Structure formats: structure tokens, C-alpha cells
Amino acid sequence: MLVLLQKVGKVWDKVEMAVGGLFLTLAVFIVAIEIIGRNLFEYSMIGADEIASFAVIWSVFFTASIGVKRNIHVRIDVLFYLVPPRIARAIDMLGTAISIFFTGYLTYSGWALMQESIMFGEVTMTMLRLPLWIPQAILPIGGFLLSVRLAQRLYYLLTTDASPITLPESESGLGANANTEPKQT
């Protein structure tokens, strides 16, 4: 079972990176075409800025969970060095549990917002008139992905004696590839 979870985890890591990269590439491509069109041909695509903005947002939300997995999200790491290791782990567990609550709420409220937009037939207020639920769909998706990664992290912290600063190669048996311990200079 553990081997299967590791394989699924590695495949999912690649899917997250590929989808996030695809959306970011799309945004860059649209912006580049828009710049070339405006400067050389005095032509602007309808909705280009809107689509590029949504693509960047989708990229960020879709890949934010990778930061959790690799333990590279912004936080006050210096605190972990100032307190005893046992207290540092407790602080990390508490922070992770609070984050799970927050991302669970993000998932729920994002889903509710998306359903409301579908129910009322809301569209963007631009010439593109894109159904609003499409860009809003990343809220429950991203919240869910973050929740899963945070739950993995909490499980890892509860079942090992690891430092809150680093994660080994096989975090939670799901193929983590992180070692973020600061280098000593």
C-alpha cells in the first residue's frame, strides 16, 4: 500500500507542476502576444488581460500545495531555532492544524461562491463575459489541494520525530522531495 501511495504521490507532484506551469506559460504567452500586437500592429485582443490574470491565479492556487509539501512557505523559521526542539515541533503542529482549518474553510467557501455564481448566472464585467464560476473554481480546488498536503504534513509531524525545518525524501510515504534546512555559512 505504501509503495502505491508513493507512486501516486510522485505522479500527482508532476501533475501539479505541469498544470501550474501550463497556466503560467499561457499567461506569459498571452501577455507577450498582447504586447507585440499593441506595439507593432496597434491591435489588442479582447479579454487578453482578463484571461492572463485568471491563468496566473490558477497557476498560483494550483501549485501552492507544492510549497507545503516542500516546506518552503513563508513562516517565521527563526522561532524554531530559539525554542527547544520539542516546543518547535508543537508550534509547527499547531500552525499546520490551524492552516488545515483555514484551507478547509477556503475549500468550503470557494465551493459555495462558485455554486452561487452558477445559480445566478454571473459573468465577468468585461467584454469577454466569461462565466464567473470558471475562474472561481480554483478556490475550492486549490483549497482542497492545500488541505491534503497540510494533512500529510500534520500526519508526518505526528508520526515522526522530525524537525519542523526539514522533511525527508519519503515524507508521509508520498514521495516528498524536500530538504529545506538552511545551509550553514
Tab-separated table of C-alpha atoms in Angstrom:
chain	number	residue	atom	x	y	z
A	1	MET	CA	0.000	0.000	0.000
A	2	LEU	CA	2.831	2.364	0.874
A	3	VAL	CA	4.514	1.762	-2.488
A	4	LEU	CA	1.248	2.543	-4.277
A	5	LEU	CA	0.854	5.787	-2.293
A	6	GLN	CA	4.427	6.769	-3.157
A	7	LYS	CA	3.782	6.185	-6.870
A	8	VAL	CA	0.503	8.100	-6.776
A	9	GLY	CA	2.229	10.905	-4.866
A	10	LYS	CA	5.015	11.191	-7.433
A	11	VAL	CA	2.538	11.239	-10.317
A	12	TRP	CA	0.414	13.852	-8.547
A	13	ASP	CA	3.503	16.021	-7.925
A	14	LYS	CA	4.139	16.017	-11.662
A	15	VAL	CA	0.503	16.821	-12.444
A	16	GLU	CA	0.556	19.812	-10.071
A	17	MET	CA	3.760	21.141	-11.583
A	18	ALA	CA	2.607	20.540	-15.165
A	19	VAL	CA	-0.802	22.171	-14.718
A	20	GLY	CA	0.632	25.112	-12.779
A	21	GLY	CA	3.358	25.541	-15.376
A	22	LEU	CA	0.843	25.319	-18.203
A	23	PHE	CA	-1.278	28.121	-16.745
A	24	LEU	CA	1.772	30.317	-16.110
A	25	THR	CA	3.048	29.668	-19.633
A	26	LEU	CA	-0.376	30.543	-21.016
A	27	ALA	CA	-0.355	33.841	-19.114
A	28	VAL	CA	3.139	34.740	-20.343
A	29	PHE	CA	2.217	33.814	-23.919
A	30	ILE	CA	-0.962	35.909	-23.858
A	31	VAL	CA	0.835	38.914	-22.377
A	32	ALA	CA	3.669	38.631	-24.925
A	33	ILE	CA	1.223	38.415	-27.836
A	34	GLU	CA	-0.699	41.359	-26.409
A	35	ILE	CA	2.463	43.485	-26.124
A	36	ILE	CA	3.553	42.635	-29.664
A	37	GLY	CA	0.039	43.259	-31.009
A	38	ARG	CA	-0.305	46.637	-29.307
A	39	ASN	CA	3.165	47.931	-30.134
A	40	LEU	CA	3.638	46.641	-33.680
A	41	PHE	CA	0.140	46.313	-35.074
A	42	GLU	CA	-1.931	48.636	-32.866
A	43	TYR	CA	-4.206	45.680	-32.142
A	44	SER	CA	-5.428	44.389	-28.810
A	45	MET	CA	-7.170	41.107	-28.114
A	46	ILE	CA	-10.474	41.307	-26.260
A	47	GLY	CA	-10.147	39.828	-22.788
A	48	ALA	CA	-6.397	39.097	-23.007
A	49	ASP	CA	-5.608	40.788	-19.697
A	50	GLU	CA	-8.524	39.011	-18.034
A	51	ILE	CA	-7.500	35.574	-19.263
A	52	ALA	CA	-3.841	36.190	-18.378
A	53	SER	CA	-4.829	37.306	-14.869
A	54	PHE	CA	-7.008	34.245	-14.334
A	55	ALA	CA	-4.236	31.982	-15.665
A	56	VAL	CA	-1.736	33.418	-13.152
A	57	ILE	CA	-4.234	32.986	-10.313
A	58	TRP	CA	-4.909	29.380	-11.355
A	59	SER	CA	-1.170	28.717	-11.535
A	60	VAL	CA	-0.567	30.082	-8.042
A	61	PHE	CA	-3.505	28.328	-6.400
A	62	PHE	CA	-2.818	25.049	-8.171
A	63	THR	CA	0.840	24.940	-7.154
A	64	ALA	CA	0.654	26.426	-3.642
A	65	SER	CA	0.357	22.931	-2.192
A	66	ILE	CA	3.796	22.107	-3.565
A	67	GLY	CA	5.179	24.754	-1.219
A	68	VAL	CA	3.543	22.951	1.702
A	69	LYS	CA	4.978	19.631	0.590
A	70	ARG	CA	8.465	21.060	0.221
A	71	ASN	CA	8.135	23.045	3.455
A	72	ILE	CA	9.009	26.319	1.731
A	73	HIS	CA	6.054	28.562	2.526
A	74	VAL	CA	6.761	31.837	4.251
A	75	ARG	CA	6.863	31.500	8.018
A	76	ILE	CA	8.995	32.609	10.912
A	77	ASP	CA	11.607	29.832	10.956
A	78	VAL	CA	13.844	31.714	13.374
A	79	LEU	CA	11.359	30.822	16.111
A	80	PHE	CA	12.161	27.139	15.595
A	81	TYR	CA	15.814	27.853	16.371
A	82	LEU	CA	15.061	29.871	19.505
A	83	VAL	CA	12.936	27.308	21.339
A	84	PRO	CA	13.684	23.710	22.319
A	85	PRO	CA	13.024	21.148	19.537
A	86	ARG	CA	10.006	19.708	21.320
A	87	ILE	CA	8.323	23.128	21.548
A	88	ALA	CA	9.290	23.884	17.935
A	89	ARG	CA	7.507	20.700	16.808
A	90	ALA	CA	4.439	21.599	18.869
A	91	ILE	CA	4.354	25.081	17.326
A	92	ASP	CA	4.696	23.597	13.850
A	93	MET	CA	1.886	21.107	14.525
A	94	LEU	CA	-0.363	23.865	15.846
A	95	GLY	CA	0.370	26.069	12.838
A	96	THR	CA	-0.299	23.183	10.478
A	97	ALA	CA	-3.593	22.337	12.218
A	98	ILE	CA	-4.718	25.974	12.022
A	99	SER	CA	-3.744	26.015	8.340
A	100	ILE	CA	-5.843	22.886	7.712
A	101	PHE	CA	-8.829	24.640	9.270
A	102	PHE	CA	-8.229	27.724	7.111
A	103	THR	CA	-7.793	25.778	3.860
A	104	GLY	CA	-10.834	23.653	4.696
A	105	TYR	CA	-12.823	26.854	5.058
A	106	LEU	CA	-11.339	28.157	1.801
A	107	THR	CA	-12.483	24.959	0.081
A	108	TYR	CA	-15.991	25.194	1.534
A	109	SER	CA	-16.493	28.922	0.937
A	110	GLY	CA	-14.948	28.717	-2.540
A	111	TRP	CA	-17.368	25.943	-3.424
A	112	ALA	CA	-20.309	27.948	-2.063
A	113	LEU	CA	-19.208	31.053	-4.001
A	114	MET	CA	-18.856	29.051	-7.193
A	115	GLN	CA	-22.307	27.461	-6.731
A	116	GLU	CA	-23.837	30.896	-6.127
A	117	SER	CA	-22.264	32.216	-9.330
A	118	ILE	CA	-23.673	29.268	-11.265
A	119	MET	CA	-27.110	29.692	-9.698
A	120	PHE	CA	-27.304	33.406	-10.572
A	121	GLY	CA	-25.583	33.051	-13.951
A	122	GLU	CA	-22.935	35.618	-13.026
A	123	VAL	CA	-20.382	36.625	-15.657
A	124	THR	CA	-17.296	38.825	-15.601
A	125	MET	CA	-17.864	42.535	-16.129
A	126	THR	CA	-15.676	42.722	-19.212
A	127	MET	CA	-16.380	42.341	-22.912
A	128	LEU	CA	-15.406	38.673	-22.636
A	129	ARG	CA	-18.368	37.966	-20.296
A	130	LEU	CA	-16.776	34.752	-19.022
A	131	PRO	CA	-18.986	32.774	-16.602
A	132	LEU	CA	-17.642	33.748	-13.176
A	133	TRP	CA	-17.700	30.225	-11.813
A	134	ILE	CA	-14.820	29.272	-14.127
A	135	PRO	CA	-12.169	31.491	-12.514
A	136	GLN	CA	-13.750	30.911	-9.084
A	137	ALA	CA	-13.395	27.131	-9.436
A	138	ILE	CA	-9.742	27.359	-8.411
A	139	LEU	CA	-10.736	28.390	-4.871
A	140	PRO	CA	-12.175	25.004	-3.866
A	141	ILE	CA	-9.613	23.145	-5.987
A	142	GLY	CA	-6.642	24.999	-4.521
A	143	GLY	CA	-8.090	24.860	-1.011
A	144	PHE	CA	-8.572	21.111	-1.297
A	145	LEU	CA	-5.042	20.545	-2.622
A	146	LEU	CA	-3.618	22.633	0.224
A	147	SER	CA	-5.745	20.776	2.766
A	148	VAL	CA	-4.486	17.402	1.538
A	149	ARG	CA	-0.841	18.490	1.659
A	150	LEU	CA	-1.285	20.043	5.102
A	151	ALA	CA	-2.945	16.866	6.373
A	152	GLN	CA	0.034	14.900	5.019
A	153	ARG	CA	2.380	17.283	6.819
A	154	LEU	CA	0.492	17.020	10.102
A	155	TYR	CA	0.472	13.227	9.853
A	156	TYR	CA	4.209	13.297	9.164
A	157	LEU	CA	4.868	15.540	12.170
A	158	LEU	CA	2.695	13.385	14.438
A	159	THR	CA	4.275	10.085	13.419
A	160	THR	CA	7.960	11.045	13.298
A	161	ASP	CA	10.480	12.906	15.416
A	162	ALA	CA	11.476	15.146	12.531
A	163	SER	CA	12.499	18.744	12.920
A	164	PRO	CA	9.950	21.298	11.684
A	165	ILE	CA	12.677	22.740	9.460
A	166	THR	CA	13.284	19.733	7.189
A	167	LEU	CA	11.320	16.989	5.501
A	168	PRO	CA	12.948	13.753	4.314
A	169	GLU	CA	12.698	12.249	0.840
A	170	SER	CA	9.811	9.973	1.818
A	171	GLU	CA	7.551	12.368	3.724
A	172	SER	CA	4.395	10.518	4.724
A	173	GLY	CA	5.274	7.873	2.181
A	174	LEU	CA	4.097	10.151	-0.591
A	175	GLY	CA	7.380	10.896	-2.288
A	176	ALA	CA	8.357	14.284	-0.875
A	177	ASN	CA	11.466	15.716	-2.360
A	178	ALA	CA	12.348	18.383	0.132
A	179	ASN	CA	15.249	19.304	2.244
A	180	THR	CA	14.938	22.912	3.189
A	181	GLU	CA	17.306	23.043	6.112
A	182	PRO	CA	19.270	26.296	5.899
A	183	LYS	CA	22.864	25.921	4.789
A	184	GLN	CA	25.485	26.831	7.348
A	185	THR	CA	27.829	29.515	6.050
